[in-house]
């Protein structure tokens, strides 16, 4: 592979409007297009001293130069002359979206990195790669597979990135190499988190034979490939999935790999069957211990009530590879018209605290920061 590294920002952001509402972070400059807005290359310095910088990644495939942008968020207080090396946390946007939208969500990793830094807690670089940009839909997607051979799948779940042969693995590796060469980062602490289609891509990246990733996270995303063969274990996994997700249902559909290996029984709170996606990771990490399931942990915040059930499919303390595979099953309980208990929580619950007040970021970061690539 002939890597072409282009690290210098290719211009300056145009002027941007600073709006502070309830502590919100100023967003990167963008057009009025609410789908995948145009971004202006350069550096945005936020009010707290953090920076958002847009770079172009270039790489070669079959003699053709490919180019795609990504955003690097530098936490406040970062000093390139300080020998301290920072972890990298990548966030992969969902399908039909883009990197800048993920960065500008009300609840996002970059703002959390700032909160940690300002509280003098260990923090990280947040990196937002851009998926394949479909010229037809004008939206971004990831090539994480087409679900062929995945559990419970009867139809293809291919995105435009898959049908157009987008090489997102090479793109990610290019971004990783560029960021590591530009900033003082810890090469043993690379983490990838994704939402929906981005979660599927995070799973796929963690399964690469020579992966440099120490842990992956997925929110409302499942494997779109039938196997996971690690050449460089361990890779720990944390996943969240709502039992009320109607876009990527917990028990799967004809086009999405089921989290569970049996059809939906109607018992939406039943997570006793080992999930398909988690089982792939369990096998990849050579885990032989019995899975553990916690009792649902209720949380009443005054904003919303939910239960979070953890299923551990690989134990950090009992496996020879020091890996952990953990699934959080989320239920926002309600009763249907027939007075049957059901679970609710939208596919996009992670971007707002106004409904459930469930902040996934400290759970993910606490899980990530204790894992290092051996």
Short mmCIF file of C-alpha atoms in Angstrom, two decimals:
data_model
loop_
_atom_site.label_atom_id
_atom_site.label_comp_id
_atom_site.label_asym_id
_atom_site.label_seq_id
_atom_site.Cartn_x
_atom_site.Cartn_y
_atom_site.Cartn_z
CA UNK A 1 0.00 0.00 0.00
CA UNK A 2 1.37 3.39 -1.00
CA UNK A 3 0.27 5.79 1.70
CA UNK A 4 0.20 9.47 0.80
CA UNK A 5 0.18 11.63 3.90
CA UNK A 6 -1.27 15.08 3.56
CA UNK A 7 -1.47 16.66 6.99
CA UNK A 8 -1.48 20.40 6.52
CA UNK A 9 -4.90 22.07 6.73
CA UNK A 10 -5.80 23.27 3.27
CA UNK A 11 -7.02 26.74 4.16
CA UNK A 12 -8.91 28.61 6.84
CA UNK A 13 -12.47 28.29 8.02
CA UNK A 14 -14.63 31.21 7.01
CA UNK A 15 -15.88 33.33 9.86
CA UNK A 16 -18.28 31.54 12.14
CA UNK A 17 -20.99 32.61 14.53
CA UNK A 18 -20.46 31.89 18.21
CA UNK A 19 -23.67 30.88 19.91
CA UNK A 20 -23.60 29.79 23.53
CA UNK A 21 -26.88 28.27 24.64
CA UNK A 22 -26.92 26.22 27.84
CA UNK A 23 -23.16 25.74 27.56
CA UNK A 24 -23.19 24.48 23.96
CA UNK A 25 -19.87 24.35 22.12
CA UNK A 26 -19.53 26.49 18.97
CA UNK A 27 -20.00 24.34 15.88
CA UNK A 28 -17.69 24.07 12.92
CA UNK A 29 -18.56 26.41 10.09
CA UNK A 30 -21.04 24.82 7.72
CA UNK A 31 -23.58 25.55 5.02
CA UNK A 32 -27.32 25.56 5.56
CA UNK A 33 -27.68 22.04 4.12
CA UNK A 34 -28.99 20.00 7.06
CA UNK A 35 -28.05 16.61 5.60
CA UNK A 36 -24.31 16.65 4.99
CA UNK A 37 -23.31 20.31 4.98
CA UNK A 38 -20.22 21.60 3.25
CA UNK A 39 -17.27 22.15 5.56
CA UNK A 40 -14.58 24.78 5.30
CA UNK A 41 -11.02 23.51 5.81
CA UNK A 42 -8.86 25.03 8.51
CA UNK A 43 -8.92 25.46 12.27
CA UNK A 44 -11.74 26.52 14.60
CA UNK A 45 -10.63 27.59 18.08
CA UNK A 46 -13.46 27.09 20.56
CA UNK A 47 -14.17 29.31 23.55
CA UNK A 48 -12.55 26.88 26.01
CA UNK A 49 -9.30 26.66 24.05
CA UNK A 50 -10.01 23.37 22.31
CA UNK A 51 -9.58 23.15 18.55
CA UNK A 52 -11.39 21.48 15.68
CA UNK A 53 -9.19 21.00 12.63
CA UNK A 54 -10.26 19.59 9.29
CA UNK A 55 -7.67 17.58 7.33
CA UNK A 56 -7.72 15.74 4.03
CA UNK A 57 -6.69 12.10 4.01
CA UNK A 58 -5.30 10.82 0.72
CA UNK A 59 -4.47 7.23 -0.15
CA UNK A 60 -3.83 5.15 -3.25
CA UNK A 61 -5.99 2.26 -4.48
CA UNK A 62 -5.13 0.63 -7.83
CA UNK A 63 -3.20 3.70 -8.90
CA UNK A 64 -6.08 6.05 -8.12
CA UNK A 65 -5.75 8.79 -5.52
CA UNK A 66 -8.64 8.89 -3.08
CA UNK A 67 -9.37 11.89 -0.88
CA UNK A 68 -11.70 12.33 2.06
CA UNK A 69 -11.79 14.70 5.00
CA UNK A 70 -11.78 14.05 8.72
CA UNK A 71 -12.02 16.24 11.82
CA UNK A 72 -9.54 16.16 14.71
CA UNK A 73 -10.65 17.65 18.02
CA UNK A 74 -7.73 18.74 20.20
CA UNK A 75 -8.71 19.03 23.88
CA UNK A 76 -7.87 22.22 25.79
CA UNK A 77 -4.42 22.24 27.33
CA UNK A 78 -2.79 20.02 24.72
CA UNK A 79 0.90 20.93 24.45
CA UNK A 80 2.88 19.25 21.64
CA UNK A 81 6.10 19.84 23.60
CA UNK A 82 4.79 17.91 26.60
CA UNK A 83 5.89 14.23 26.52
CA UNK A 84 2.40 13.14 27.62
CA UNK A 85 0.74 11.02 24.94
CA UNK A 86 -3.01 11.07 24.50
CA UNK A 87 -5.40 8.23 23.62
CA UNK A 88 -7.29 8.43 20.33
CA UNK A 89 -11.06 7.90 20.22
CA UNK A 90 -12.61 7.70 16.76
CA UNK A 91 -16.34 8.28 16.33
CA UNK A 92 -17.89 6.86 13.14
CA UNK A 93 -21.10 8.63 12.15
CA UNK A 94 -24.24 6.63 11.25
CA UNK A 95 -25.32 5.98 7.70
CA UNK A 96 -27.15 8.78 5.89
CA UNK A 97 -25.08 11.28 7.86
CA UNK A 98 -21.56 12.72 8.00
CA UNK A 99 -18.66 13.59 10.28
CA UNK A 100 -19.54 17.23 10.85
CA UNK A 101 -23.08 16.35 11.92
CA UNK A 102 -21.74 13.86 14.46
CA UNK A 103 -19.32 16.47 15.81
CA UNK A 104 -22.09 19.05 16.17
CA UNK A 105 -24.65 16.85 17.96
CA UNK A 106 -25.77 18.21 21.37
CA UNK A 107 -24.20 15.17 23.05
CA UNK A 108 -20.83 14.25 21.54
CA UNK A 109 -17.40 12.90 22.43
CA UNK A 110 -15.46 16.07 21.66
CA UNK A 111 -17.34 18.11 24.25
CA UNK A 112 -16.89 15.32 26.78
CA UNK A 113 -13.12 15.33 26.15
CA UNK A 114 -13.17 19.04 26.96
CA UNK A 115 -15.12 18.45 30.17
CA UNK A 116 -12.52 15.91 31.29
CA UNK A 117 -9.61 18.21 30.46
CA UNK A 118 -11.12 21.20 32.26
CA UNK A 119 -11.75 18.97 35.30
CA UNK A 120 -8.08 17.92 35.14
CA UNK A 121 -9.05 14.33 34.38
CA UNK A 122 -7.36 12.08 31.78
CA UNK A 123 -8.76 12.99 28.38
CA UNK A 124 -8.33 12.10 24.70
CA UNK A 125 -8.29 13.27 21.11
CA UNK A 126 -11.67 12.84 19.38
CA UNK A 127 -11.44 12.06 15.66
CA UNK A 128 -14.42 12.16 13.30
CA UNK A 129 -13.75 10.39 9.96
CA UNK A 130 -16.07 10.97 7.01
CA UNK A 131 -17.70 7.95 5.40
CA UNK A 132 -18.07 7.38 1.66
CA UNK A 133 -20.00 10.33 0.24
CA UNK A 134 -22.72 9.12 -2.09
CA UNK A 135 -23.15 11.55 -5.02
CA UNK A 136 -26.78 10.49 -5.44
CA UNK A 137 -28.10 10.89 -1.89
CA UNK A 138 -25.48 13.49 -0.87
CA UNK A 139 -25.03 11.54 2.37
CA UNK A 140 -22.25 9.53 3.98
CA UNK A 141 -22.12 5.74 4.48
CA UNK A 142 -19.68 3.00 5.52
CA UNK A 143 -18.76 -0.22 3.76
CA UNK A 144 -19.13 -2.60 6.68
CA UNK A 145 -20.42 -5.56 4.64
CA UNK A 146 -23.78 -6.52 3.19
CA UNK A 147 -25.01 -8.95 5.88
CA UNK A 148 -24.46 -11.95 3.61
CA UNK A 149 -24.07 -14.98 5.86
CA UNK A 150 -24.81 -13.01 9.02
CA UNK A 151 -27.23 -14.55 11.47
CA UNK A 152 -30.93 -14.31 10.66
CA UNK A 153 -30.43 -12.31 7.45
CA UNK A 154 -32.49 -13.06 4.35
CA UNK A 155 -31.79 -9.87 2.36
CA UNK A 156 -28.82 -7.65 1.62
CA UNK A 157 -28.23 -4.66 3.88
CA UNK A 158 -25.65 -3.12 1.55
CA UNK A 159 -25.17 0.65 1.72
CA UNK A 160 -24.02 2.82 -1.22
CA UNK A 161 -20.51 2.53 0.24
CA UNK A 162 -20.67 -1.25 -0.21
CA UNK A 163 -22.19 -1.22 -3.68
CA UNK A 164 -19.58 1.30 -4.85
CA UNK A 165 -16.69 -0.69 -3.37
CA UNK A 166 -15.54 1.99 -0.95
CA UNK A 167 -12.31 0.89 0.77
CA UNK A 168 -13.08 2.30 4.20
CA UNK A 169 -10.54 0.09 5.95
CA UNK A 170 -7.67 1.65 4.00
CA UNK A 171 -9.16 5.09 4.57
CA UNK A 172 -9.29 4.52 8.33
CA UNK A 173 -5.72 3.25 8.41
CA UNK A 174 -4.61 6.31 6.46
CA UNK A 175 -6.32 8.64 8.93
CA UNK A 176 -4.86 6.75 11.89
CA UNK A 177 -1.32 6.97 10.53
CA UNK A 178 -1.69 10.65 9.74
CA UNK A 179 -3.08 11.59 13.15
CA UNK A 180 -0.39 9.60 14.94
CA UNK A 181 2.33 11.33 12.92
CA UNK A 182 0.89 14.79 13.59
CA UNK A 183 0.04 14.62 17.30
CA UNK A 184 1.52 13.10 20.45
CA UNK A 185 -0.73 10.07 20.83
CA UNK A 186 -0.49 6.72 22.58
CA UNK A 187 -0.29 4.03 19.89
CA UNK A 188 -1.38 1.38 22.40
CA UNK A 189 -4.60 3.22 23.18
CA UNK A 190 -6.59 3.54 19.97
CA UNK A 191 -10.35 3.15 20.32
CA UNK A 192 -13.17 3.19 17.77
CA UNK A 193 -16.82 3.91 18.55
CA UNK A 194 -19.63 4.09 16.02
CA UNK A 195 -23.37 4.60 15.81
CA UNK A 196 -25.62 2.40 13.66
CA UNK A 197 -23.83 1.89 10.32
CA UNK A 198 -20.78 3.43 12.00
CA UNK A 199 -21.10 0.85 14.77
CA UNK A 200 -21.03 -1.92 12.18
CA UNK A 201 -17.89 -0.35 10.74
CA UNK A 202 -16.31 -0.18 14.21
CA UNK A 203 -16.91 -3.92 14.62
CA UNK A 204 -15.32 -4.60 11.23
CA UNK A 205 -12.26 -2.42 11.92
CA UNK A 206 -11.65 -4.17 15.22
CA UNK A 207 -11.65 -7.54 13.45
CA UNK A 208 -8.85 -6.76 11.01
CA UNK A 209 -5.89 -9.21 11.20
CA UNK A 210 -3.29 -6.56 12.04
CA UNK A 211 -5.54 -4.20 13.94
CA UNK A 212 -3.97 -1.56 16.17
CA UNK A 213 -7.27 -1.01 17.97
CA UNK A 214 -7.41 -1.83 21.69
CA UNK A 215 -11.20 -1.65 22.06
CA UNK A 216 -14.28 -0.91 20.00
CA UNK A 217 -17.71 0.39 20.88
CA UNK A 218 -21.01 0.21 19.04
CA UNK A 219 -24.31 1.96 19.67
CA UNK A 220 -27.30 0.48 17.82
CA UNK A 221 -25.01 -1.33 15.36
CA UNK A 222 -24.33 -5.00 14.61
CA UNK A 223 -21.92 -7.07 12.53
CA UNK A 224 -22.72 -7.13 8.81
CA UNK A 225 -20.22 -9.93 8.18
CA UNK A 226 -20.51 -13.57 9.27
CA UNK A 227 -17.08 -14.02 10.89
CA UNK A 228 -14.51 -12.22 13.00
CA UNK A 229 -10.99 -13.64 12.99
CA UNK A 230 -8.53 -11.68 15.08
CA UNK A 231 -4.89 -11.91 14.14
CA UNK A 232 -3.87 -9.55 16.92
CA UNK A 233 -6.04 -10.09 20.02
CA UNK A 234 -7.26 -8.98 22.41
CA UNK A 235 -9.88 -6.46 21.35
CA UNK A 236 -12.39 -5.54 24.03
CA UNK A 237 -15.92 -4.53 23.06
CA UNK A 238 -18.63 -2.38 24.63
CA UNK A 239 -22.01 -2.18 22.92
CA UNK A 240 -25.34 -0.50 23.59
CA UNK A 241 -28.60 -1.50 21.96
CA UNK A 242 -32.14 -0.41 22.69
CA UNK A 243 -34.74 -3.14 22.80
CA UNK A 244 -37.14 -0.57 21.36
CA UNK A 245 -35.02 0.32 18.32
CA UNK A 246 -37.24 0.01 15.26
CA UNK A 247 -34.54 0.97 12.73
CA UNK A 248 -31.99 -1.69 13.73
CA UNK A 249 -34.20 -3.98 15.83
CA UNK A 250 -32.61 -5.74 18.76
CA UNK A 251 -33.75 -9.12 17.47
CA UNK A 252 -32.92 -8.34 13.86
CA UNK A 253 -34.87 -8.15 10.62
CA UNK A 254 -34.50 -9.59 7.16
CA UNK A 255 -31.80 -7.03 6.40
CA UNK A 256 -30.00 -6.62 9.72
CA UNK A 257 -27.95 -9.16 11.63
CA UNK A 258 -29.91 -10.11 14.71
CA UNK A 259 -28.40 -9.34 18.07
CA UNK A 260 -30.02 -12.55 19.28
CA UNK A 261 -29.87 -15.93 17.58
CA UNK A 262 -33.60 -16.54 17.93
CA UNK A 263 -36.54 -14.58 16.50
CA UNK A 264 -38.26 -11.98 18.63
CA UNK A 265 -40.44 -13.85 21.11
CA UNK A 266 -42.30 -10.71 22.07
CA UNK A 267 -40.54 -10.66 25.43
CA UNK A 268 -38.65 -7.47 24.75
CA UNK A 269 -36.90 -7.58 28.10
CA UNK A 270 -35.52 -11.08 27.54
CA UNK A 271 -31.80 -10.96 26.81
CA UNK A 272 -31.00 -14.46 28.04
CA UNK A 273 -29.96 -15.78 24.62
CA UNK A 274 -26.38 -14.98 23.67
CA UNK A 275 -26.37 -12.32 20.95
CA UNK A 276 -24.94 -13.07 17.52
CA UNK A 277 -22.69 -10.01 17.37
CA UNK A 278 -21.34 -10.56 20.86
CA UNK A 279 -20.76 -14.23 20.15
CA UNK A 280 -18.49 -13.37 17.22
CA UNK A 281 -16.37 -11.27 19.55
CA UNK A 282 -16.47 -13.94 22.22
CA UNK A 283 -15.08 -16.50 19.78
CA UNK A 284 -12.54 -14.07 18.31
CA UNK A 285 -11.11 -13.41 21.76
CA UNK A 286 -11.04 -17.15 22.58
CA UNK A 287 -13.32 -16.74 25.59
CA UNK A 288 -14.43 -19.96 27.20
CA UNK A 289 -16.05 -18.68 30.40
CA UNK A 290 -19.81 -18.63 30.84
CA UNK A 291 -21.58 -15.35 30.04
CA UNK A 292 -22.83 -13.27 32.94
CA UNK A 293 -26.06 -11.30 33.02
CA UNK A 294 -26.87 -8.56 35.50
CA UNK A 295 -30.30 -7.79 36.85
CA UNK A 296 -31.80 -4.75 35.13
CA UNK A 297 -30.50 -1.63 36.80
CA UNK A 298 -33.29 0.96 37.00
CA UNK A 299 -32.49 4.64 36.83
CA UNK A 300 -35.01 7.35 37.60
CA UNK A 301 -33.70 10.81 36.86
CA UNK A 302 -36.83 12.91 36.89
CA UNK A 303 -36.45 13.27 33.13
CA UNK A 304 -36.99 9.67 32.17
CA UNK A 305 -36.95 6.17 33.59
CA UNK A 306 -35.00 3.38 31.96
CA UNK A 307 -33.36 0.07 32.75
CA UNK A 308 -29.89 -0.91 31.65
CA UNK A 309 -29.05 -4.61 31.64
CA UNK A 310 -25.44 -5.68 31.18
CA UNK A 311 -24.46 -8.97 29.58
CA UNK A 312 -20.79 -9.88 29.86
CA UNK A 313 -19.69 -12.39 27.21
CA UNK A 314 -16.00 -12.32 27.97
CA UNK A 315 -14.56 -11.59 31.41
CA UNK A 316 -11.63 -9.27 31.82
CA UNK A 317 -10.31 -11.17 34.84
CA UNK A 318 -10.84 -14.74 33.67
CA UNK A 319 -9.61 -14.78 30.08
CA UNK A 320 -6.03 -15.34 29.14
CA UNK A 321 -6.24 -12.55 26.57
CA UNK A 322 -7.38 -9.91 29.09
CA UNK A 323 -10.35 -8.96 26.95
CA UNK A 324 -13.92 -8.08 27.85
CA UNK A 325 -17.04 -8.19 25.71
CA UNK A 326 -19.91 -6.25 27.24
CA UNK A 327 -23.43 -5.51 25.98
CA UNK A 328 -25.78 -2.98 27.56
CA UNK A 329 -29.42 -3.63 26.70
CA UNK A 330 -31.50 -0.48 27.10
CA UNK A 331 -35.22 -0.44 27.87
CA UNK A 332 -37.42 2.62 28.28
CA UNK A 333 -40.46 0.78 29.66
CA UNK A 334 -44.07 1.47 28.74
CA UNK A 335 -47.34 -0.44 28.31
CA UNK A 336 -49.01 -0.88 24.94
CA UNK A 337 -52.73 -0.57 24.23
CA UNK A 338 -53.25 -4.15 25.44
CA UNK A 339 -51.42 -3.37 28.68
CA UNK A 340 -48.42 -5.50 27.72
CA UNK A 341 -45.00 -4.32 28.92
CA UNK A 342 -42.85 -2.99 26.09
CA UNK A 343 -39.56 -1.21 25.63
CA UNK A 344 -39.05 2.11 23.92
CA UNK A 345 -35.99 4.28 23.08
CA UNK A 346 -35.29 5.68 19.67
CA UNK A 347 -32.45 4.65 17.39
CA UNK A 348 -30.88 8.07 18.01
CA UNK A 349 -31.30 8.21 21.80
CA UNK A 350 -27.58 8.87 22.32
CA UNK A 351 -27.65 12.42 20.94
CA UNK A 352 -29.95 13.91 23.58
CA UNK A 353 -30.22 13.85 27.37
CA UNK A 354 -33.70 15.37 27.39
CA UNK A 355 -35.60 12.06 27.25
CA UNK A 356 -33.67 9.45 29.22
CA UNK A 357 -30.82 11.50 30.66
CA UNK A 358 -28.58 8.50 29.98
CA UNK A 359 -25.07 9.75 29.27
CA UNK A 360 -23.22 6.92 27.52
CA UNK A 361 -19.95 8.86 27.26
CA UNK A 362 -18.52 8.18 30.74
CA UNK A 363 -19.47 4.50 30.43
CA UNK A 364 -17.63 4.23 27.12
CA UNK A 365 -14.61 6.25 28.20
CA UNK A 366 -14.18 4.38 31.50
CA UNK A 367 -14.30 1.13 29.54
CA UNK A 368 -11.88 2.34 26.88
CA UNK A 369 -9.23 4.00 29.01
CA UNK A 370 -8.38 0.86 30.96
CA UNK A 371 -7.65 -1.13 27.76
CA UNK A 372 -4.29 -1.06 26.03
CA UNK A 373 -3.00 -2.96 23.02
CA UNK A 374 -0.45 -5.49 24.24
#
